[in-house]
C-alpha positions as a printed Julia matrix, in Angstrom:
354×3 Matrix{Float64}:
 193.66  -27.02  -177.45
 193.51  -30.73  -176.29
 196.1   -31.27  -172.79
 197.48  -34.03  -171.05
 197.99  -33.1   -167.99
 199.06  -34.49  -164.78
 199.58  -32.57  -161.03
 200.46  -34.36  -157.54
 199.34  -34.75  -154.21
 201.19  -35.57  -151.09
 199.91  -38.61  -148.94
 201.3   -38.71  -145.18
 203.95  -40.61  -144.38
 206.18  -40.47  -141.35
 208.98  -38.9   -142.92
 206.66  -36.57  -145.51
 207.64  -33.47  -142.93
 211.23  -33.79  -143.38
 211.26  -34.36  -147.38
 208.05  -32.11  -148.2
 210.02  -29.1   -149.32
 212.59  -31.33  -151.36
 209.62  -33.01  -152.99
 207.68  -29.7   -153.85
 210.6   -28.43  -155.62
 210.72  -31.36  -157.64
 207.33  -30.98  -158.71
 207.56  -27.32  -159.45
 210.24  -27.98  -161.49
 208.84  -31.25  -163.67
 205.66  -33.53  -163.06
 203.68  -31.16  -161.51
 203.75  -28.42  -164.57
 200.42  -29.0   -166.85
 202.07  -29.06  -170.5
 199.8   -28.22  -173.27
 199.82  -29.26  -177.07
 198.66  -27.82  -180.05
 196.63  -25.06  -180.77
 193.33  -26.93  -179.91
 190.84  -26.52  -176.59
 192.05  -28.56  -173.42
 189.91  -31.8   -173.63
 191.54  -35.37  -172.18
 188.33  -36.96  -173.87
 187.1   -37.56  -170.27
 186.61  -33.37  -169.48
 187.69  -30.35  -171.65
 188.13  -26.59  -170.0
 186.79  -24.26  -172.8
 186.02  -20.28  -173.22
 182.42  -20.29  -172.88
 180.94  -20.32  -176.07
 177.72  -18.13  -176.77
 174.47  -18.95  -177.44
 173.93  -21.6   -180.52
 177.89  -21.82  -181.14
 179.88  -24.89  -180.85
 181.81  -25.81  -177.85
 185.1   -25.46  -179.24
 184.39  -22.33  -180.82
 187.43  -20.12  -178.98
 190.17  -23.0   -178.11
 191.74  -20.07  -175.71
 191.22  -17.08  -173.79
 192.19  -13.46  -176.1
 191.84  -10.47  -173.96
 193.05   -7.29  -174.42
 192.73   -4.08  -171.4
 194.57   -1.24  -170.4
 196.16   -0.94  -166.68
 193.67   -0.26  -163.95
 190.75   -1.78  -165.98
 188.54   -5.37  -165.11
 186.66   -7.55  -167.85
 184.76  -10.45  -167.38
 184.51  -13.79  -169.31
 183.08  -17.24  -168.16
 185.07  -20.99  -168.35
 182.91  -23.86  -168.92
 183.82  -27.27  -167.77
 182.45  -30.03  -169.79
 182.23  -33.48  -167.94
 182.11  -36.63  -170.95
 182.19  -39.28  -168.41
 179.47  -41.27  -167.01
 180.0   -40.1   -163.54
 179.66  -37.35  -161.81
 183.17  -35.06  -161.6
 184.55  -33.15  -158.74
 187.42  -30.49  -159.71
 189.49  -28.0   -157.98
 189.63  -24.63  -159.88
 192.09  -22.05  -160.06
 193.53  -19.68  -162.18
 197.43  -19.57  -162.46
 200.44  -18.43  -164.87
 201.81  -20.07  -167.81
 205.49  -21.32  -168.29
 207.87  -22.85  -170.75
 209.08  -25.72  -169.6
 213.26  -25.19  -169.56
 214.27  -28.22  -171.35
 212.53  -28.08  -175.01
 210.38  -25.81  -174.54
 206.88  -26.7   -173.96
 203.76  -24.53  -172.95
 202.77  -25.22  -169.45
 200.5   -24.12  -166.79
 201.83  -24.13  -162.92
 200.73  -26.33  -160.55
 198.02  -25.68  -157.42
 200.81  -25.74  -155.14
 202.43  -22.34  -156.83
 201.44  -19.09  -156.29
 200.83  -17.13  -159.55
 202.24  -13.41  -159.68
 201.16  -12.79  -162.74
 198.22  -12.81  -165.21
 197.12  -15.9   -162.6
 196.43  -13.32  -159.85
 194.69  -10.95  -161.73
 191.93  -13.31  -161.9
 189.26  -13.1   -159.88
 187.21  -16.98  -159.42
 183.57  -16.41  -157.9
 183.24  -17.7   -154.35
 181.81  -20.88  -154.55
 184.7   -22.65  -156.82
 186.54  -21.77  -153.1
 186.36  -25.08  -152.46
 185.54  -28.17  -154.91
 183.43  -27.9   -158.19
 181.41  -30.53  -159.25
 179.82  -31.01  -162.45
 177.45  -33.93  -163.64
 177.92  -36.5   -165.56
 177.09  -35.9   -169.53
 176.66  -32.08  -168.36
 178.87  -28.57  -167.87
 179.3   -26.12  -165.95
 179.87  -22.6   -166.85
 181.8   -20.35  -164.18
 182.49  -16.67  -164.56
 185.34  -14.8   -163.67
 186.7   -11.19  -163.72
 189.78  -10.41  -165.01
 191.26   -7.19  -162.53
 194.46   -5.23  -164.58
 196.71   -3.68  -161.87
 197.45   -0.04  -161.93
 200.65   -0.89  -162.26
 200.62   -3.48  -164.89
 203.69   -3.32  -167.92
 202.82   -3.4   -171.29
 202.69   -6.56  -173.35
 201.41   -9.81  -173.26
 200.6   -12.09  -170.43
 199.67  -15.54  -169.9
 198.55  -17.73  -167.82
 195.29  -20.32  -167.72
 192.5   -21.43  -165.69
 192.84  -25.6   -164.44
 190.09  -27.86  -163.58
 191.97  -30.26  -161.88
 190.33  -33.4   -161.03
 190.55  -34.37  -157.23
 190.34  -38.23  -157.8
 194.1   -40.02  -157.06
 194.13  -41.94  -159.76
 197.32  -43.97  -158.4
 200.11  -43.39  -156.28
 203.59  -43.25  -157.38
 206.87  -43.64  -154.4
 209.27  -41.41  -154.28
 211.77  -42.04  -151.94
 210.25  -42.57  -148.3
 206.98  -40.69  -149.57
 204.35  -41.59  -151.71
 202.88  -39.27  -154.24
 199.24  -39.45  -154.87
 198.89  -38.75  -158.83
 195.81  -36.86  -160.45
 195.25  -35.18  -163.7
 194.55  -31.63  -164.87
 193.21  -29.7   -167.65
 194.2   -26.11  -168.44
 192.72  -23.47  -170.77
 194.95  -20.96  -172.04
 194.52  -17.19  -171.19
 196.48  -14.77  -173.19
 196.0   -10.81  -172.17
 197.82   -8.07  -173.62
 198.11   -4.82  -171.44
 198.54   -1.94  -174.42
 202.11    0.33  -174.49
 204.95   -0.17  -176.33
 205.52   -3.72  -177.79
 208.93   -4.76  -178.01
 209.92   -8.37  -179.45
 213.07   -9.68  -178.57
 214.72  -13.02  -178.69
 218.07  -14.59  -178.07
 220.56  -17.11  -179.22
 222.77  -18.08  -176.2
 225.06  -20.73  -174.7
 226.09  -22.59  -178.33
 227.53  -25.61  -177.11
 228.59  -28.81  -178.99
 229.02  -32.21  -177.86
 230.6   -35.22  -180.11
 231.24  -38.77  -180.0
 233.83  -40.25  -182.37
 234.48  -43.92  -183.27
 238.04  -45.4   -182.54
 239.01  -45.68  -185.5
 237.96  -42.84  -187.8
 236.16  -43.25  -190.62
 235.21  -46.53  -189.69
 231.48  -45.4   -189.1
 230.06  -41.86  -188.65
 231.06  -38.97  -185.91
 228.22  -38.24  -183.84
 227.63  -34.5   -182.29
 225.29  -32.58  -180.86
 223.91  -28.72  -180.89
 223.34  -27.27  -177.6
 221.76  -23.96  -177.26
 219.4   -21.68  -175.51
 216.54  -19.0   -176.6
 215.68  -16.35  -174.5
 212.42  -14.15  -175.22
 214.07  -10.84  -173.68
 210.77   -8.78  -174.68
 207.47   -8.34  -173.94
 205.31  -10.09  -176.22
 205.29  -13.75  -177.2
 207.36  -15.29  -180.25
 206.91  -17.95  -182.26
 210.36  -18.75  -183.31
 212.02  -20.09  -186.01
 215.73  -21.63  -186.04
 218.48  -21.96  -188.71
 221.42  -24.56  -188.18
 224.91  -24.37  -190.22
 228.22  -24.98  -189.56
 231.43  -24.45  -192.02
 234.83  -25.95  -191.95
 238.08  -25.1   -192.87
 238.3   -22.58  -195.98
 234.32  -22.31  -195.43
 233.42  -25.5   -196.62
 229.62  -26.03  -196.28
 229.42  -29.17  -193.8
 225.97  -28.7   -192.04
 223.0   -26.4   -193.29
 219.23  -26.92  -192.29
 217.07  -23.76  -193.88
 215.07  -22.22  -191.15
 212.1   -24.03  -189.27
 209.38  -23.26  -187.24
 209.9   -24.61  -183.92
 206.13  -24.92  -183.37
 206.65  -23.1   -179.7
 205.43  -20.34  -177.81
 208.18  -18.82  -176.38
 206.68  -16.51  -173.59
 207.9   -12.8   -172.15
 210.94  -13.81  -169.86
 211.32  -17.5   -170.67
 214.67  -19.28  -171.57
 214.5   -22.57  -172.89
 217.52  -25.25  -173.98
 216.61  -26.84  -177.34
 219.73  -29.08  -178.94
 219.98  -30.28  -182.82
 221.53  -34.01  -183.14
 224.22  -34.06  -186.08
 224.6   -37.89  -186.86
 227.43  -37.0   -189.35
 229.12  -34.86  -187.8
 232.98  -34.11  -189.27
 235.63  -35.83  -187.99
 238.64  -33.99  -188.65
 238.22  -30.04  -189.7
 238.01  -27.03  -187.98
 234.03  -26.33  -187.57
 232.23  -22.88  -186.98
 228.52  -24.05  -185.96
 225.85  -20.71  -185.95
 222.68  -20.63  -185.36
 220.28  -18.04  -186.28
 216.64  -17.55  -184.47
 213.93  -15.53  -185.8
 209.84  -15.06  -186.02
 207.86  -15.27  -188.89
 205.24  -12.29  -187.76
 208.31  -10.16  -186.77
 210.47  -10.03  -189.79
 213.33   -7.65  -188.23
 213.55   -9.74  -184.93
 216.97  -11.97  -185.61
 219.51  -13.11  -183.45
 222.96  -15.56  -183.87
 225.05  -17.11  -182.1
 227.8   -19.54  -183.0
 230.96  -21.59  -181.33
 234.06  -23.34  -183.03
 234.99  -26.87  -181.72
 237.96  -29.0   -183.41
 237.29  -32.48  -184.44
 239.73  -34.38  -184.4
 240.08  -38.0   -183.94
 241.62  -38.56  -180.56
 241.54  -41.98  -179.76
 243.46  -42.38  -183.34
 246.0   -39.38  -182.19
 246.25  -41.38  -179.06
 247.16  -44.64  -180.63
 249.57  -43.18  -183.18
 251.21  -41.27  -180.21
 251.73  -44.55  -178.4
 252.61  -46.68  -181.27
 255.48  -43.59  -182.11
 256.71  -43.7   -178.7
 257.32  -47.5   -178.66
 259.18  -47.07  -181.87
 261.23  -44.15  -180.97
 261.77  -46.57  -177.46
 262.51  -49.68  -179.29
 265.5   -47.44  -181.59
 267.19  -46.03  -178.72
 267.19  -49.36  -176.78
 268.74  -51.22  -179.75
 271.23  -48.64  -180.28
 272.26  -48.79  -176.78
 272.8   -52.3   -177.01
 274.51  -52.08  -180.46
 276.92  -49.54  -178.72
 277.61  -52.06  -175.85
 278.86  -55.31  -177.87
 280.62  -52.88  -179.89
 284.97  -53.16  -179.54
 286.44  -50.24  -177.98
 289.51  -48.67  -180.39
 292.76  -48.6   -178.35
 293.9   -45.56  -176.73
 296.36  -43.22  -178.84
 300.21  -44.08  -177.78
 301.23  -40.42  -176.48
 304.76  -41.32  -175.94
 304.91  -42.16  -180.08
 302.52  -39.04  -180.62
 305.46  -37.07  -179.22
């Protein structure tokens, strides 16, 4: 797995007491997570974080961590950090839990600042990475570790990562009245699965649509878009897989993409909003949208949601309203006037009526 990561670090400023816990939440919640990509080892092309490979195999030979132990139990394993550069390196290493990011979804590892309660604190660093780690340049360092299940672990898979994050500022970024000292990061993956029952689960939730219609319809194309969240409500990661439709009146077809794979991890716990742009989107019907989530390795595991909306064009309804109500003004107006210059007929004689 190959990351790009990036973590911050406060510099002082006189006002960094008063806005430090505004700006750690910030972080926490965005720049400070360590997303990951693809299924490849965590290499920036200036250092990589691997398993360490054994004797005579190629660096890259595990891309992540795959453990497996029973409640109450300890492994071991070793992380080797491999320094490309031409200088030496110094890193700060930890071991912490993994995250989807909310918004779309992506694998990430939480910053130094958070504390991990999960797999993160099951792992046990040896003293001397304490402090600062440094490896040469052109060389590696290999660092063991100890992985310690609680007795009172729950079944199921969890995930976290050891970082090797790099304690050069390589700039410094203001926000607000204090300055944020940027560095970069490098995560390894760890997944460990405690053994019990297994129980995928996933949700569709919160189908929402949002559209965006042209003046005049038909003139150019309706615009929406699909809205919607995925919650993994078991205990073992999915990979999922999402089918979009929507029907119209009298269950005219108007929107069907066959199911994809959302090339995701969705992790034990994690809810994540994902949305679908429709560039044609109807503009006048009655439209049931649905969306259907599943996982390739569990067949059975399916879940749908859907929401109606109307489209309709307003702005048009809106302009023949007001054009309509100026007409229906402009009839009664003349036909007030036409009754005024109108000659009133003489009153009956009741004197000849008799």
């Amino acid at each position: 797995m190959r990351t790009r990561s990036r973590t911050r670090s406060r510099t002082r400023t006189p006002l960094h007491g008063l806005l430090h816990g505004l700006l750690l939440s910030l972080l926490l919640l965005g720049a400070g997570l360590l997303p990951a990509g693809a299924a490849r080892a965590a290499d920036n092309g200036t250092w990589g974080v691997f398993p360490t490979p054994a004797a005579g195999a190629a660096m890259t030979d595990r891309a992540y961590f795959f453990h497996q132990g029973t409640a109450g139990t300890a492994l071991g394993d070793s992380v080797t950090i491999l320094n490309s550069s031409d200088k030496d390196l110094t890193f700060q290493v930890f071991a912490t839990d993994a995250m989807n990011t909310p918004a779309g979804g992506a694998f990430a590892l939480l910053p130094v600042e958070s504390k991990p309660k999960d797999v993160g604190a099951w792992i046990a660093l040896p003293p001397e990475t304490a402090g600062t780690v440094t490896v040469p340049a052109k060389g590696r360092k290999d660092i063991p570790f100890t992985v310690k299940v609680p007795a009172d672990a729950t079944p199921g898979d969890h995930v976290g990562g050891i970082v090797a994050l790099n304690t050069a500022v390589e700039g410094v970024q203001q926000d607000g009245k204090v300055q944020v000292g940027v560095k970069r990061s490098v995560g390894a993956r760890l997944y460990f699965r405690v053994p019990g029952p297994l129980t995928p689960g996933l949700s569709v939730e919160d189908v929402r649509i949002s559209r965006s219609a042209p003046l005049l319809p038909w003139v150019r194309s309706a615009r929406a878009t699909v809205s919607y969240a995925l919650v993994n409500r078991g205990n073992v990661v999915v990979e999922p897989k999402v089918t979009v439709s929507a029907e119209g009146l009298f269950g005219r077809r108007v929107l069907d993409r066959p199911a994809r794979e959302l090339r995701l991890t969705l992790l034990p716990g994690q809810r994540i909003e994902l949305t679908e742009p429709w560039p044609d989107a109807p503009q006048s019907d009655w439209v049931t949208v649905r969306i259907t989530a599943g996982a390739t390795a569990h067949p059975d595991l399916v879940s749908r949601s859907e929401t109606d909306f109307i489209a309709v064009p307003w702005p048009a309804v809106g302009l023949f309203l007001v054009l309509a109500g100026a007409g229906v003004t402009l009839w009664v107006l003349r036909r007030r006037r036409r009754a005024e210059h109108e000659p009133l007929e003489p009153a009956p004689d009741l004197a000849q009526a008799r």
